[in-house]
mmCIF file of C-alpha atoms in Angstrom:
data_model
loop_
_atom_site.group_PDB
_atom_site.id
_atom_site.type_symbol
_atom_site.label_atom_id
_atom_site.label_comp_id
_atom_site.label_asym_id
_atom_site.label_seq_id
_atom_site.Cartn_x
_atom_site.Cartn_y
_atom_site.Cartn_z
ATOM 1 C CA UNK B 13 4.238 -10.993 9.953
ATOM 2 C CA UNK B 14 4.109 -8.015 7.485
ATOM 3 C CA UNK B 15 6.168 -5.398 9.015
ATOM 4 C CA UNK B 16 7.860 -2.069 8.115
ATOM 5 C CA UNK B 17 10.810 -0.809 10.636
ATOM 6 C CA UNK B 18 12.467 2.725 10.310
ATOM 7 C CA UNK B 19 15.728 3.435 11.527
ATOM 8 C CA UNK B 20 18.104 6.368 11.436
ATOM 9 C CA UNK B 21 16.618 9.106 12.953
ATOM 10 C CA UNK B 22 17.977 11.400 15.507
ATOM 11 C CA UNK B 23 18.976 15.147 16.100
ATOM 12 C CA UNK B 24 20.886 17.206 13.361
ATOM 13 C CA UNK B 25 21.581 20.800 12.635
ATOM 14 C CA UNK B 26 20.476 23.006 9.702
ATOM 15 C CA UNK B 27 21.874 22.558 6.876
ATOM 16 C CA UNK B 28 22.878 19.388 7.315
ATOM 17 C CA UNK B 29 22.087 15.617 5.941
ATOM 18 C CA UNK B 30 20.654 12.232 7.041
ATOM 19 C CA UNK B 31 19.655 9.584 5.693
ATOM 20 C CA UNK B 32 16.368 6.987 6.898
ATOM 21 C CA UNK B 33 16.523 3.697 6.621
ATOM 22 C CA UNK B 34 13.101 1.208 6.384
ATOM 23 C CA UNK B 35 13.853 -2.499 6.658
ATOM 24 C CA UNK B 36 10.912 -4.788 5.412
ATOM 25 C CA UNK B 37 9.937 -8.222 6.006
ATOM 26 C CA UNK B 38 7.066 -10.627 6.018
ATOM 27 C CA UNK B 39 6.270 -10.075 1.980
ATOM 28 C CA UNK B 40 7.707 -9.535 -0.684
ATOM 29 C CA UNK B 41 9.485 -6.382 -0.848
ATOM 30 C CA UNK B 42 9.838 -6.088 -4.938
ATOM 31 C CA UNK B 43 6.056 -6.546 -5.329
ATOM 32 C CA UNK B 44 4.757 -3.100 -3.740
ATOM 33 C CA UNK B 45 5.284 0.517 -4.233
ATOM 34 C CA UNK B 46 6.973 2.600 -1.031
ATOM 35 C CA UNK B 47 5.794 5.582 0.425
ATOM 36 C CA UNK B 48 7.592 8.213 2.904
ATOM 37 C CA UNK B 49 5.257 10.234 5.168
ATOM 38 C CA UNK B 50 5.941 12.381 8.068
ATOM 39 C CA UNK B 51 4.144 14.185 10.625
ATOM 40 C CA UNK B 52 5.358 17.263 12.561
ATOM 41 C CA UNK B 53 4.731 17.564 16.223
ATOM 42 C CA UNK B 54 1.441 18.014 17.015
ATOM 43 C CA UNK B 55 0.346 18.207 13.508
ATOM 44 C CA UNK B 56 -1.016 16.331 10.822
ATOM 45 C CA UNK B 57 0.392 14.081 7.817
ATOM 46 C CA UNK B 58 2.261 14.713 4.975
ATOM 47 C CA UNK B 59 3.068 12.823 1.646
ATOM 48 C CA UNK B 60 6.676 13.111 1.352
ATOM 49 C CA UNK B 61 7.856 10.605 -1.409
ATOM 50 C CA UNK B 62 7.077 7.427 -3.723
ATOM 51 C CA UNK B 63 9.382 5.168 -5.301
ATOM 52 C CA UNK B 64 8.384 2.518 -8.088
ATOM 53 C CA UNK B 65 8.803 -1.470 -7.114
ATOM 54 C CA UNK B 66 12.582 -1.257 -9.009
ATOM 55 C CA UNK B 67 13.409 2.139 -7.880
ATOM 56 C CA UNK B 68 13.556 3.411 -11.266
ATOM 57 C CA UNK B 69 10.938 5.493 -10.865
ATOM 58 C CA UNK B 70 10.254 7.930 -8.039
ATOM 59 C CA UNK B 71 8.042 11.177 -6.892
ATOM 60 C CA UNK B 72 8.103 13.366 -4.264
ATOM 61 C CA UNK B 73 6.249 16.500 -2.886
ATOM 62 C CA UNK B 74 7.484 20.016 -3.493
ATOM 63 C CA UNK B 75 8.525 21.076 -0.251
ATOM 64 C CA UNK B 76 11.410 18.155 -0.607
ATOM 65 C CA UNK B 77 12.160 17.825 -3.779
ATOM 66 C CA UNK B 78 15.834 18.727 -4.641
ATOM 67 C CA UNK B 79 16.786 17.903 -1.192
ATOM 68 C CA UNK B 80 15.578 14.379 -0.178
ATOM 69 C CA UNK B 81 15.772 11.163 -2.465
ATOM 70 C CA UNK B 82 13.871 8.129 -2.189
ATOM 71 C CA UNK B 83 15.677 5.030 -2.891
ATOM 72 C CA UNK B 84 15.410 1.268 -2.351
ATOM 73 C CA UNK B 85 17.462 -1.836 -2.366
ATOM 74 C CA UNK B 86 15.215 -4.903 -3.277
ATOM 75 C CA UNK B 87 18.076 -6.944 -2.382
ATOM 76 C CA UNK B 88 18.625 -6.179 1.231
ATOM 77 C CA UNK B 89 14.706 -5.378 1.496
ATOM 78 C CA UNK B 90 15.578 -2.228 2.701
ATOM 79 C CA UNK B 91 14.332 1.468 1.522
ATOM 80 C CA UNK B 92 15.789 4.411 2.278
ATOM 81 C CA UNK B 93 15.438 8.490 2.337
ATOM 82 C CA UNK B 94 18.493 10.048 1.830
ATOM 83 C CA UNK B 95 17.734 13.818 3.533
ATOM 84 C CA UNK B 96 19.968 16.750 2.224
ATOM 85 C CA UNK B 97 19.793 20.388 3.339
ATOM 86 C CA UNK B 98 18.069 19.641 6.038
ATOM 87 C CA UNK B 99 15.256 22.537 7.411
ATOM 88 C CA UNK B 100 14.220 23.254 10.781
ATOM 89 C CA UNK B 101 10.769 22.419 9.020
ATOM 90 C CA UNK B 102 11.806 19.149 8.157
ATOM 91 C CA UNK B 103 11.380 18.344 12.277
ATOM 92 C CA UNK B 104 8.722 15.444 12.257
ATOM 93 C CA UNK B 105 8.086 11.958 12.483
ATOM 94 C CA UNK B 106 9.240 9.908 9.595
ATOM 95 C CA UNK B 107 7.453 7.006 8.408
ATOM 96 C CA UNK B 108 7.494 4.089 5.580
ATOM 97 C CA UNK B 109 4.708 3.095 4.471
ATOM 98 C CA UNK B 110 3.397 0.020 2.202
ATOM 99 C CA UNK B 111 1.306 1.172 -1.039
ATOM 100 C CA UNK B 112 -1.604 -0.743 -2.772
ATOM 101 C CA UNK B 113 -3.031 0.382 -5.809
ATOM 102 C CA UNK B 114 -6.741 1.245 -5.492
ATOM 103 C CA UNK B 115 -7.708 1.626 -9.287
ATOM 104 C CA UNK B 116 -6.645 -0.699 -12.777
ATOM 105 C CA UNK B 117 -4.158 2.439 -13.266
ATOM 106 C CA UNK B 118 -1.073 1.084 -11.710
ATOM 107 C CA UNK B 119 1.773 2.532 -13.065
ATOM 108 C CA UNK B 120 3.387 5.766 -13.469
ATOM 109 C CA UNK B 121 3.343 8.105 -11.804
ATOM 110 C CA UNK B 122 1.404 5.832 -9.051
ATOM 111 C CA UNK B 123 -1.312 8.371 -8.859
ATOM 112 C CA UNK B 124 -3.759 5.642 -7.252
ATOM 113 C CA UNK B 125 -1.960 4.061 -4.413
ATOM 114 C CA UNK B 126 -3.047 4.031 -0.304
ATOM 115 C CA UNK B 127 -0.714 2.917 2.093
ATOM 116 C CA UNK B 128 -2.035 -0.460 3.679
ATOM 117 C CA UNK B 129 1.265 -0.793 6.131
ATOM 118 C CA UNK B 130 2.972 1.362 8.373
ATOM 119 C CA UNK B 131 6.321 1.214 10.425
ATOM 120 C CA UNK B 132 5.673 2.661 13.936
ATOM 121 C CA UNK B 133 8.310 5.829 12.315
ATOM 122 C CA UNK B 134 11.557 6.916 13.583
ATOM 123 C CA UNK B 135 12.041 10.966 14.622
ATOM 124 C CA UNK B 136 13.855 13.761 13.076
ATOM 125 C CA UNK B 137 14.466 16.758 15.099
ATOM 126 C CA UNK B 138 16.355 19.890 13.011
ATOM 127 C CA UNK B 139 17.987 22.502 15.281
ATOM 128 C CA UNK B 140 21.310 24.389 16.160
ATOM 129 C CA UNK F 6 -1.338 23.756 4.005
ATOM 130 C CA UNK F 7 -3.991 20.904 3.002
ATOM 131 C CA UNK F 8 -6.031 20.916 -0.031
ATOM 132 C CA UNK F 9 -8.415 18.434 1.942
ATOM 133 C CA UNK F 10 -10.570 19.762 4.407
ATOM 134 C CA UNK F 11 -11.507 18.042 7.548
ATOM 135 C CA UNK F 12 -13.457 19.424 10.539
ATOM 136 C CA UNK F 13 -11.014 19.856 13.455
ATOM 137 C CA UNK F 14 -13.003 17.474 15.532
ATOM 138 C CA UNK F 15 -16.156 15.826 16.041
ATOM 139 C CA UNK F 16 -18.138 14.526 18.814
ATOM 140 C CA UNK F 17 -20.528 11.861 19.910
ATOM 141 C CA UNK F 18 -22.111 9.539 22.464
ATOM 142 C CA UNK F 19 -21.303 5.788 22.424
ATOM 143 C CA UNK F 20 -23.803 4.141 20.586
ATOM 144 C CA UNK F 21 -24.242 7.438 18.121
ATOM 145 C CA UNK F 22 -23.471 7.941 14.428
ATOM 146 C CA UNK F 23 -20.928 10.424 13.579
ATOM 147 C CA UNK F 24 -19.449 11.768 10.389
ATOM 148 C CA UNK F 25 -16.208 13.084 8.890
ATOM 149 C CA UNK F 26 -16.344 15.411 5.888
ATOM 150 C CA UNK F 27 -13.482 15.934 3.794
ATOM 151 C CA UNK F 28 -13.532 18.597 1.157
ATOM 152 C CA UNK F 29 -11.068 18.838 -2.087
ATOM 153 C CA UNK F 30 -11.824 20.248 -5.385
ATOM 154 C CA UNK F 31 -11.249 19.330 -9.270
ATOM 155 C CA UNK F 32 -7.846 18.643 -9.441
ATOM 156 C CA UNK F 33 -8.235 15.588 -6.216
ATOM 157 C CA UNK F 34 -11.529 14.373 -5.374
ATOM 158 C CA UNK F 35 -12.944 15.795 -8.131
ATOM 159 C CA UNK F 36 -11.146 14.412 -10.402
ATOM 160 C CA UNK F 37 -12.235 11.023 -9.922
ATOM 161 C CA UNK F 38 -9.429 9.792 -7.839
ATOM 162 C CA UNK F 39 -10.198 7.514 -4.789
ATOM 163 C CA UNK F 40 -10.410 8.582 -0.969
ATOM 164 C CA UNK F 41 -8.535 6.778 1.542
ATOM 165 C CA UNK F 42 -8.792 6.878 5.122
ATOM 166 C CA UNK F 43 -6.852 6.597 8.386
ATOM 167 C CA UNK F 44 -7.022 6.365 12.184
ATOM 168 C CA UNK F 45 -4.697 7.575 14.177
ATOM 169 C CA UNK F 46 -4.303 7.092 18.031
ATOM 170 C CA UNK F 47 -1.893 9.991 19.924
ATOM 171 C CA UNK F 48 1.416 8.064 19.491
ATOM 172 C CA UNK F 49 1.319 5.680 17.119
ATOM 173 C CA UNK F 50 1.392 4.984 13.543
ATOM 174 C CA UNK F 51 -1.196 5.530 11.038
ATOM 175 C CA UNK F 52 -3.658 2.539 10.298
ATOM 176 C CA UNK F 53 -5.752 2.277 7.308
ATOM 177 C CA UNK F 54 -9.437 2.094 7.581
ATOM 178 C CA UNK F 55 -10.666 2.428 4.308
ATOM 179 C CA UNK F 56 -9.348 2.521 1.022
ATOM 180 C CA UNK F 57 -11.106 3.127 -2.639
ATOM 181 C CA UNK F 58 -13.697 5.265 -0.737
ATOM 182 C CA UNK F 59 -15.411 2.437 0.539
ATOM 183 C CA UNK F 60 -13.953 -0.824 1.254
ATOM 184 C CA UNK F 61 -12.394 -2.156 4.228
ATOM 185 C CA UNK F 62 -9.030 -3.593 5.157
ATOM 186 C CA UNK F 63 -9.660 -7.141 6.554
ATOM 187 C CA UNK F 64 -10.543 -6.704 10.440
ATOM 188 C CA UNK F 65 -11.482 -3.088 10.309
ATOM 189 C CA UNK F 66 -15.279 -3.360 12.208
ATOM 190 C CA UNK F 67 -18.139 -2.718 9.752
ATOM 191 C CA UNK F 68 -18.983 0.381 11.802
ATOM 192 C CA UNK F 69 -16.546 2.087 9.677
ATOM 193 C CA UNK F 70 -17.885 3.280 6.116
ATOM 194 C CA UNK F 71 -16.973 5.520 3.508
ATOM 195 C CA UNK F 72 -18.909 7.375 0.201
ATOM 196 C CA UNK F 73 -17.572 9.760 -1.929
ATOM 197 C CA UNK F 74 -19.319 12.188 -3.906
ATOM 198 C CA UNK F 75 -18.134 15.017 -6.020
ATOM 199 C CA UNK F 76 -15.510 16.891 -4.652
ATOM 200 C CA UNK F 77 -15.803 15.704 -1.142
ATOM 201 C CA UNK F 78 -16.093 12.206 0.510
ATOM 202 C CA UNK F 79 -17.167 10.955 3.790
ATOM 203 C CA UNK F 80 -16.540 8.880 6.851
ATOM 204 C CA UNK F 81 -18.990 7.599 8.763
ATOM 205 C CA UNK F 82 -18.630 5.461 12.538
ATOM 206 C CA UNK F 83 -22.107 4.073 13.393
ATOM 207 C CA UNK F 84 -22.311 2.634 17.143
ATOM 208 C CA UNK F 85 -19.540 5.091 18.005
ATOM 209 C CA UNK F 86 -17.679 3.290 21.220
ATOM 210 C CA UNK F 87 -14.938 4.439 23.260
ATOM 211 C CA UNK F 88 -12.094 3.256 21.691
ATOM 212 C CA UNK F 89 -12.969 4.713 18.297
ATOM 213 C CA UNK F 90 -11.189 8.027 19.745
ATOM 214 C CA UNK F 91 -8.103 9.249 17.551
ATOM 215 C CA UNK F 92 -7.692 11.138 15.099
ATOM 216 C CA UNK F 93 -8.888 10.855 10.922
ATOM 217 C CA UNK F 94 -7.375 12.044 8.355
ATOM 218 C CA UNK F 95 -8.308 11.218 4.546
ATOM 219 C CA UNK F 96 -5.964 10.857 1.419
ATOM 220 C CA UNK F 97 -6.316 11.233 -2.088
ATOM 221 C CA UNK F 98 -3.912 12.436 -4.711
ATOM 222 C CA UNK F 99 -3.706 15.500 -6.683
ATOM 223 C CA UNK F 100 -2.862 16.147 -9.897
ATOM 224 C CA UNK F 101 -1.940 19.999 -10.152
ATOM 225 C CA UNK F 102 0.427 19.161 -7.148
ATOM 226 C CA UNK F 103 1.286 16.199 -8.889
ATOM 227 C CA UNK F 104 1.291 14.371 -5.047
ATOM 228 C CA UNK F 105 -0.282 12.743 -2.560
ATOM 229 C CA UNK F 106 -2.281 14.385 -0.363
ATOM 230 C CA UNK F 107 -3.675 14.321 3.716
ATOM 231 C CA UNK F 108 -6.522 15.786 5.140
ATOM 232 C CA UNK F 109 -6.378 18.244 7.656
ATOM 233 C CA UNK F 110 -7.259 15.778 9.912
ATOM 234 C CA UNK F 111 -10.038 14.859 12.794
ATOM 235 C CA UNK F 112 -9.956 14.180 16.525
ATOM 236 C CA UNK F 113 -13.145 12.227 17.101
ATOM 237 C CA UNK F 114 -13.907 12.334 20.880
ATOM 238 C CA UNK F 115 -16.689 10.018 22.725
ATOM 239 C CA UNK F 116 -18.846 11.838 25.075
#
């Protein structure tokens, strides 16, 4: 079945990197846009980062951007979030999700795309 | 912070109809991009419930709509039942952000 697993989670301290893993199976991988959302304890979601079907393109939200990259490997079916400079606000839930475009507008920047599969997430905790 | 608005929670009997606002402005709703919306239950993964404002994912119960209008859209649960409680949160995309964005997000509880 369609199904989106995250990986590479775990406890780090400030300042320092990780990087997420998301292994896919049950479609094919090449055919969709990727999202990255997270969720902080006890609080709601957040759009973290998109990356095109060939990787060559990719977006991300402000409060990441310079620090985390969004990549994929269509090969291995695998997409990852490599996490740099890591915040104690960067604590949360990470999930991959799947993204669908909603409109005819389906290209760049991916303005128009929901996110019709989710991996159950993997956890990021940032502290000294 | 969100730029969509959600009520914090919500509240109904089973059998009841209950609604979900969710409030943007020009540069999201607005601007004429599409609403999408989630349920949540404490613990797991989002699921989608409805995407392009209204339609619904294949096995989502038809008790589940959605309308936009404007700058805001809606969700609406008609025959609210007990294990509709979790939390909603809508998504839409905005372009001054130049991002995706959540809703605050909505527990829904069943009286």
């Amino acid at each position: 079945q369609v199904q989106l697993v995250e990986s590479g989670g775990g406890v780090v301290q400030p300042g320092r990197s990780l990087r997420l893993s998301c292994a896919a199976s049950g479609f094919t991988f090449s055919d969709y846009v990727i999202h990255w959302v997270r969720q902080a304890p006890g609080k709601g979601l957040e759009w973290v980062a998109i990356v095109s079907y060939d990787g060559s393109n990719k977006y991300s939200a402000d409060s990441v951007r310079g620090r985390f990259t969004i990549s994929r490997d269509n090969s291995n079916n695998t997409l990852y979030l490599q996490m740099n400079s890591l915040r104690t606000e960067d604590t949360a839930v990470y999930y991959c999700a799947r993204g669908r475009c909603s409109s005819s507008s389906c290209w760049a920047p991916y303005q128009h795309y929901y996110m019709d599969v989710w991996g159950k997430g993997t956890s990021v905790t940032v502290s000294s | 912070q969100s730029v969509l608005t959600q009520p914090p929670s919500v509240s109904g009997a089973p059998g009841q109809r209950v609604t979900i606002s969710c409030t943007g402005s020009s540069s999201n709703i607005g601007a004429g991009y599409d609403v999408h919306w989630y349920q949540q239950f404490t613990g797991t993964a989002p699921k989608l419930l409805i995407y392009g404002s209204n339609n619904r994912p294949s096995g989502v119960p038809d008790r589940f709509s959605g309308s936009k209008s404007g700058t805001s859209a809606s969700l609406a649960i008609t025959g609210l039942q007990a294990e509709d409680e979790a939390d909603y949160y809508c998504q839409s995309y905005d372009n001054s952000l130049s991002g995706y964005v959540f809703g605050t997000g909505t527990k829904v509880t069943v009286l």
